[in-house]
Amino acid sequence: MHSSSFPSTQVRCLKHASRRFQVPRSFSTSASRRDEALQTVTPPEPPAAILDPNTVYGKQQELELSKQGLTPVGSRRRRAALLSSQNMPFEQLPYQCFQEARKILQADREDKISQINAERRRISIVSARDAATMGGENTKKGRIMAMERHLEQLKIQADINDPVIKKRFEDGQGDMNRPIYRHLAEKKWRSYKRKLLMQRLTQMHIVPDVLPHLDPVADISFTFGRRHIQPGEYVDSLISERVPKLTVQVYDKASRLVSIVVMDPDIPNLETDGFDFRCHYFAANIPLNAKDPHLYLSKLSTEDHVILPWMPPHAQKGSLYHRLAIFVCEQQDGKRIDVAASRGKEVAQGFNFRSFMDRYHAKPIAATIFRNEWDANTRGIMERAGLEGANVELKRKRGEKLPYRKKDGERYR
């Protein structure tokens, strides 16, 4: 067999075969890899997260929201539920039982509104009548006041069962100009905060050391700067050097003038071996109503309101803690106090709160307390305020020993 009968085969080296089919690389004007590494690329900033007070539910989100000056609405559980559900109005929830109940409540509200209109007509008729035919002016005023109280109760009953009203109140969006929101706020305050406040006032003997009896009808809270103080809490002298800000919430529609007194009933008297009173602040003629409960004492006018300026609370070294009581007193019939005349009469040392009530016909409507003791900043505060006694240390005097008397030895024989 001859080799020519078979097709000829060509043997090629595959090692260098790929080089024959390579596409030539074109030149580029871009920077080299080394130059690209040296270039700093600024990534685009992510858009700021939009925090909704109605839907934030994490602690970190709540903290960021508070830094923006906003307050979360409602409870954390409610906000988490709103975030995971459809944004449907509360009164349009697609539940048949809920909607039927709302129809019943709406019919009851219409009945209460008709009673309100009828009571208003009666009040206008009584107001137009002559006082002589009703037994005198005092009798007429008393009857009108009773009818107005009944009218306020009807307004409360008209809205007390409305679920939308309760939702707004729980979310902190209630209007204190309306009787229903004042009623719900007072009920919530009396359920816990008032009981706690009265416990602290009686436990620390503000009643009866300063007052024989106290019946608060308004909620009070206060802050030093951004720190909220609980009733009876110890406050550092450096913090209490500044004037506090009060929040006094009343629960009626009337506007009134109030006086604010801050006093210390634990001033040691070495001569009598007892304690004296001292007033740390006294201001009068301050307007107060349910809509605007905030009282900025640092912004009060010295000529129109402040009788005794703020004296920083201080306790001498060696003395026990001092109780600082804050009283808000309603001035009788809205009469203004002569600030200029009172400034010359009132003295901080030896201030008697009971005499103050009799002298100005003032009635306490709210009170709270905090405590102060000697600390590392007290000496500097007393020196800056020009107060005496910073270099005095009080020490407890030892009692005298009884004279020695030898016992009769016969009883032991």
PDB file of C-alpha atoms in Angstrom, residues 114-252:
ATOM      1  CA  SER A 114     -79.970  69.187  70.893  1.00  0.00           C
ATOM      2  CA  GLN A 115     -79.798  69.258  74.716  1.00  0.00           C
ATOM      3  CA  ILE A 116     -76.843  71.665  74.526  1.00  0.00           C
ATOM      4  CA  ASN A 117     -78.778  74.065  72.300  1.00  0.00           C
ATOM      5  CA  ALA A 118     -81.789  73.904  74.628  1.00  0.00           C
ATOM      6  CA  GLU A 119     -79.587  74.619  77.675  1.00  0.00           C
ATOM      7  CA  ARG A 120     -78.022  77.606  75.936  1.00  0.00           C
ATOM      8  CA  ARG A 121     -81.476  79.028  75.276  1.00  0.00           C
ATOM      9  CA  ARG A 122     -82.369  78.611  78.951  1.00  0.00           C
ATOM     10  CA  ILE A 123     -79.180  80.411  80.013  1.00  0.00           C
ATOM     11  CA  SER A 124     -79.933  83.332  77.689  1.00  0.00           C
ATOM     12  CA  ILE A 125     -83.498  83.556  79.096  1.00  0.00           C
ATOM     13  CA  VAL A 126     -82.280  83.528  82.719  1.00  0.00           C
ATOM     14  CA  SER A 127     -79.578  86.103  81.939  1.00  0.00           C
ATOM     15  CA  ALA A 128     -82.197  88.458  80.497  1.00  0.00           C
ATOM     16  CA  ARG A 129     -84.461  88.259  83.546  1.00  0.00           C
ATOM     17  CA  ASP A 130     -84.440  90.884  86.269  1.00  0.00           C
ATOM     18  CA  ALA A 131     -82.438  89.878  89.356  1.00  0.00           C
ATOM     19  CA  ALA A 132     -85.159  91.264  91.659  1.00  0.00           C
ATOM     20  CA  THR A 133     -87.613  88.625  90.455  1.00  0.00           C
ATOM     21  CA  MET A 134     -85.142  85.819  91.228  1.00  0.00           C
ATOM     22  CA  GLY A 135     -84.237  86.688  94.812  1.00  0.00           C
ATOM     23  CA  GLY A 136     -81.284  88.997  94.228  1.00  0.00           C
ATOM     24  CA  GLU A 137     -78.133  89.267  92.160  1.00  0.00           C
ATOM     25  CA  ASN A 138     -76.288  86.522  94.051  1.00  0.00           C
ATOM     26  CA  THR A 139     -79.121  84.061  93.459  1.00  0.00           C
ATOM     27  CA  LYS A 140     -79.135  84.878  89.765  1.00  0.00           C
ATOM     28  CA  LYS A 141     -75.360  84.409  89.479  1.00  0.00           C
ATOM     29  CA  GLY A 142     -75.511  81.113  91.334  1.00  0.00           C
ATOM     30  CA  ARG A 143     -78.237  79.781  89.052  1.00  0.00           C
ATOM     31  CA  ILE A 144     -76.380  80.829  85.911  1.00  0.00           C
ATOM     32  CA  MET A 145     -73.175  79.220  87.164  1.00  0.00           C
ATOM     33  CA  ALA A 146     -75.020  75.957  87.876  1.00  0.00           C
ATOM     34  CA  MET A 147     -76.530  75.985  84.385  1.00  0.00           C
ATOM     35  CA  GLU A 148     -73.118  76.650  82.824  1.00  0.00           C
ATOM     36  CA  ARG A 149     -71.629  73.698  84.714  1.00  0.00           C
ATOM     37  CA  HIS A 150     -74.439  71.504  83.410  1.00  0.00           C
ATOM     38  CA  LEU A 151     -73.731  72.803  79.907  1.00  0.00           C
ATOM     39  CA  GLU A 152     -70.067  71.829  80.217  1.00  0.00           C
ATOM     40  CA  GLN A 153     -71.081  68.327  81.316  1.00  0.00           C
ATOM     41  CA  LEU A 154     -73.332  67.985  78.270  1.00  0.00           C
ATOM     42  CA  LYS A 155     -70.440  68.984  76.006  1.00  0.00           C
ATOM     43  CA  ILE A 156     -68.278  66.303  77.594  1.00  0.00           C
ATOM     44  CA  GLN A 157     -70.981  63.637  77.273  1.00  0.00           C
ATOM     45  CA  ALA A 158     -71.450  64.487  73.589  1.00  0.00           C
ATOM     46  CA  ASP A 159     -67.821  63.541  72.768  1.00  0.00           C
ATOM     47  CA  ILE A 160     -66.811  61.113  75.502  1.00  0.00           C
ATOM     48  CA  ASN A 161     -67.565  57.994  73.403  1.00  0.00           C
ATOM     49  CA  ASP A 162     -66.167  59.214  70.102  1.00  0.00           C
ATOM     50  CA  PRO A 163     -63.225  56.926  69.105  1.00  0.00           C
ATOM     51  CA  VAL A 164     -61.655  59.675  67.014  1.00  0.00           C
ATOM     52  CA  ILE A 165     -61.568  61.975  70.058  1.00  0.00           C
ATOM     53  CA  LYS A 166     -59.869  59.297  72.136  1.00  0.00           C
ATOM     54  CA  LYS A 167     -57.371  58.592  69.368  1.00  0.00           C
ATOM     55  CA  ARG A 168     -56.387  62.239  69.104  1.00  0.00           C
ATOM     56  CA  PHE A 169     -55.994  62.498  72.867  1.00  0.00           C
ATOM     57  CA  GLU A 170     -53.779  59.405  73.023  1.00  0.00           C
ATOM     58  CA  ASP A 171     -51.684  60.828  70.191  1.00  0.00           C
ATOM     59  CA  GLY A 172     -51.188  64.083  72.129  1.00  0.00           C
ATOM     60  CA  GLN A 173     -53.095  66.139  69.550  1.00  0.00           C
ATOM     61  CA  GLY A 174     -55.995  67.250  71.771  1.00  0.00           C
ATOM     62  CA  ASP A 175     -57.103  70.880  71.842  1.00  0.00           C
ATOM     63  CA  MET A 176     -57.290  72.053  75.461  1.00  0.00           C
ATOM     64  CA  ASN A 177     -59.824  74.686  74.480  1.00  0.00           C
ATOM     65  CA  ARG A 178     -62.423  71.914  74.193  1.00  0.00           C
ATOM     66  CA  PRO A 179     -64.017  70.565  77.408  1.00  0.00           C
ATOM     67  CA  ILE A 180     -63.628  66.911  76.396  1.00  0.00           C
ATOM     68  CA  TYR A 181     -59.835  67.088  76.132  1.00  0.00           C
ATOM     69  CA  ARG A 182     -59.569  68.945  79.448  1.00  0.00           C
ATOM     70  CA  HIS A 183     -61.750  66.256  81.035  1.00  0.00           C
ATOM     71  CA  LEU A 184     -59.636  63.389  79.660  1.00  0.00           C
ATOM     72  CA  ALA A 185     -56.380  65.108  80.659  1.00  0.00           C
ATOM     73  CA  GLU A 186     -57.589  65.717  84.223  1.00  0.00           C
ATOM     74  CA  LYS A 187     -58.796  62.126  84.537  1.00  0.00           C
ATOM     75  CA  LYS A 188     -55.407  60.833  83.410  1.00  0.00           C
ATOM     76  CA  TRP A 189     -53.571  63.193  85.791  1.00  0.00           C
ATOM     77  CA  ARG A 190     -55.651  62.202  88.808  1.00  0.00           C
ATOM     78  CA  SER A 191     -55.220  58.486  88.079  1.00  0.00           C
ATOM     79  CA  TYR A 192     -51.461  58.501  88.818  1.00  0.00           C
ATOM     80  CA  LYS A 193     -49.455  61.733  88.744  1.00  0.00           C
ATOM     81  CA  ARG A 194     -51.512  63.518  91.393  1.00  0.00           C
ATOM     82  CA  LYS A 195     -51.328  60.517  93.721  1.00  0.00           C
ATOM     83  CA  LEU A 196     -47.559  60.342  93.314  1.00  0.00           C
ATOM     84  CA  LEU A 197     -47.208  64.081  93.927  1.00  0.00           C
ATOM     85  CA  MET A 198     -49.316  63.995  97.098  1.00  0.00           C
ATOM     86  CA  GLN A 199     -47.304  61.036  98.353  1.00  0.00           C
ATOM     87  CA  ARG A 200     -44.043  62.980  97.969  1.00  0.00           C
ATOM     88  CA  LEU A 201     -45.453  66.145  99.565  1.00  0.00           C
ATOM     89  CA  THR A 202     -46.759  64.295 102.612  1.00  0.00           C
ATOM     90  CA  GLN A 203     -43.839  61.879 102.864  1.00  0.00           C
ATOM     91  CA  MET A 204     -41.381  64.785 102.981  1.00  0.00           C
ATOM     92  CA  HIS A 205     -43.651  66.715 105.378  1.00  0.00           C
ATOM     93  CA  ILE A 206     -44.277  69.757 103.219  1.00  0.00           C
ATOM     94  CA  VAL A 207     -47.762  69.164 104.556  1.00  0.00           C
ATOM     95  CA  PRO A 208     -48.044  70.188 107.422  1.00  0.00           C
ATOM     96  CA  ASP A 209     -44.638  71.890 107.885  1.00  0.00           C
ATOM     97  CA  VAL A 210     -45.429  74.621 105.366  1.00  0.00           C
ATOM     98  CA  LEU A 211     -49.187  74.195 104.812  1.00  0.00           C
ATOM     99  CA  PRO A 212     -51.763  72.522 107.070  1.00  0.00           C
ATOM    100  CA  HIS A 213     -53.724  71.259 104.051  1.00  0.00           C
ATOM    101  CA  LEU A 214     -53.237  71.124 100.281  1.00  0.00           C
ATOM    102  CA  ASP A 215     -55.638  70.100  97.495  1.00  0.00           C
ATOM    103  CA  PRO A 216     -53.907  70.474  94.091  1.00  0.00           C
ATOM    104  CA  VAL A 217     -56.251  71.050  91.151  1.00  0.00           C
ATOM    105  CA  ALA A 218     -53.569  71.648  88.481  1.00  0.00           C
ATOM    106  CA  ASP A 219     -50.669  69.575  87.194  1.00  0.00           C
ATOM    107  CA  ILE A 220     -47.189  71.049  87.611  1.00  0.00           C
ATOM    108  CA  SER A 221     -43.804  70.019  86.248  1.00  0.00           C
ATOM    109  CA  PHE A 222     -40.537  71.917  85.919  1.00  0.00           C
ATOM    110  CA  THR A 223     -37.160  71.723  84.240  1.00  0.00           C
ATOM    111  CA  PHE A 224     -33.724  73.213  84.807  1.00  0.00           C
ATOM    112  CA  GLY A 225     -32.456  73.774  81.289  1.00  0.00           C
ATOM    113  CA  ARG A 226     -33.222  70.523  79.438  1.00  0.00           C
ATOM    114  CA  ARG A 227     -33.351  68.330  82.549  1.00  0.00           C
ATOM    115  CA  HIS A 228     -36.802  67.316  83.732  1.00  0.00           C
ATOM    116  CA  ILE A 229     -37.046  67.055  87.534  1.00  0.00           C
ATOM    117  CA  GLN A 230     -39.216  64.482  89.279  1.00  0.00           C
ATOM    118  CA  PRO A 231     -40.987  65.432  92.566  1.00  0.00           C
ATOM    119  CA  GLY A 232     -38.553  65.033  95.456  1.00  0.00           C
ATOM    120  CA  GLU A 233     -35.479  64.492  93.273  1.00  0.00           C
ATOM    121  CA  TYR A 234     -32.022  65.639  94.373  1.00  0.00           C
ATOM    122  CA  VAL A 235     -30.781  68.458  92.136  1.00  0.00           C
ATOM    123  CA  ASP A 236     -27.131  69.455  91.859  1.00  0.00           C
ATOM    124  CA  SER A 237     -26.379  73.013  92.950  1.00  0.00           C
ATOM    125  CA  LEU A 238     -24.817  73.852  89.593  1.00  0.00           C
ATOM    126  CA  ILE A 239     -28.016  72.817  87.786  1.00  0.00           C
ATOM    127  CA  SER A 240     -30.384  74.668  90.121  1.00  0.00           C
ATOM    128  CA  GLU A 241     -28.353  77.888  89.839  1.00  0.00           C
ATOM    129  CA  ARG A 242     -30.430  78.891  86.809  1.00  0.00           C
ATOM    130  CA  VAL A 243     -34.110  79.809  86.957  1.00  0.00           C
ATOM    131  CA  PRO A 244     -36.452  76.854  86.242  1.00  0.00           C
ATOM    132  CA  LYS A 245     -39.178  76.681  83.620  1.00  0.00           C
ATOM    133  CA  LEU A 246     -42.612  75.634  84.887  1.00  0.00           C
ATOM    134  CA  THR A 247     -45.458  73.885  83.106  1.00  0.00           C
ATOM    135  CA  VAL A 248     -48.746  74.331  84.970  1.00  0.00           C
ATOM    136  CA  GLN A 249     -51.736  72.671  83.338  1.00  0.00           C
ATOM    137  CA  VAL A 250     -55.173  73.754  84.547  1.00  0.00           C
ATOM    138  CA  TYR A 251     -58.333  71.947  83.551  1.00  0.00           C
ATOM    139  CA  ASP A 252     -60.958  74.656  83.185  1.00  0.00           C
TER     140      ASP A 252
END
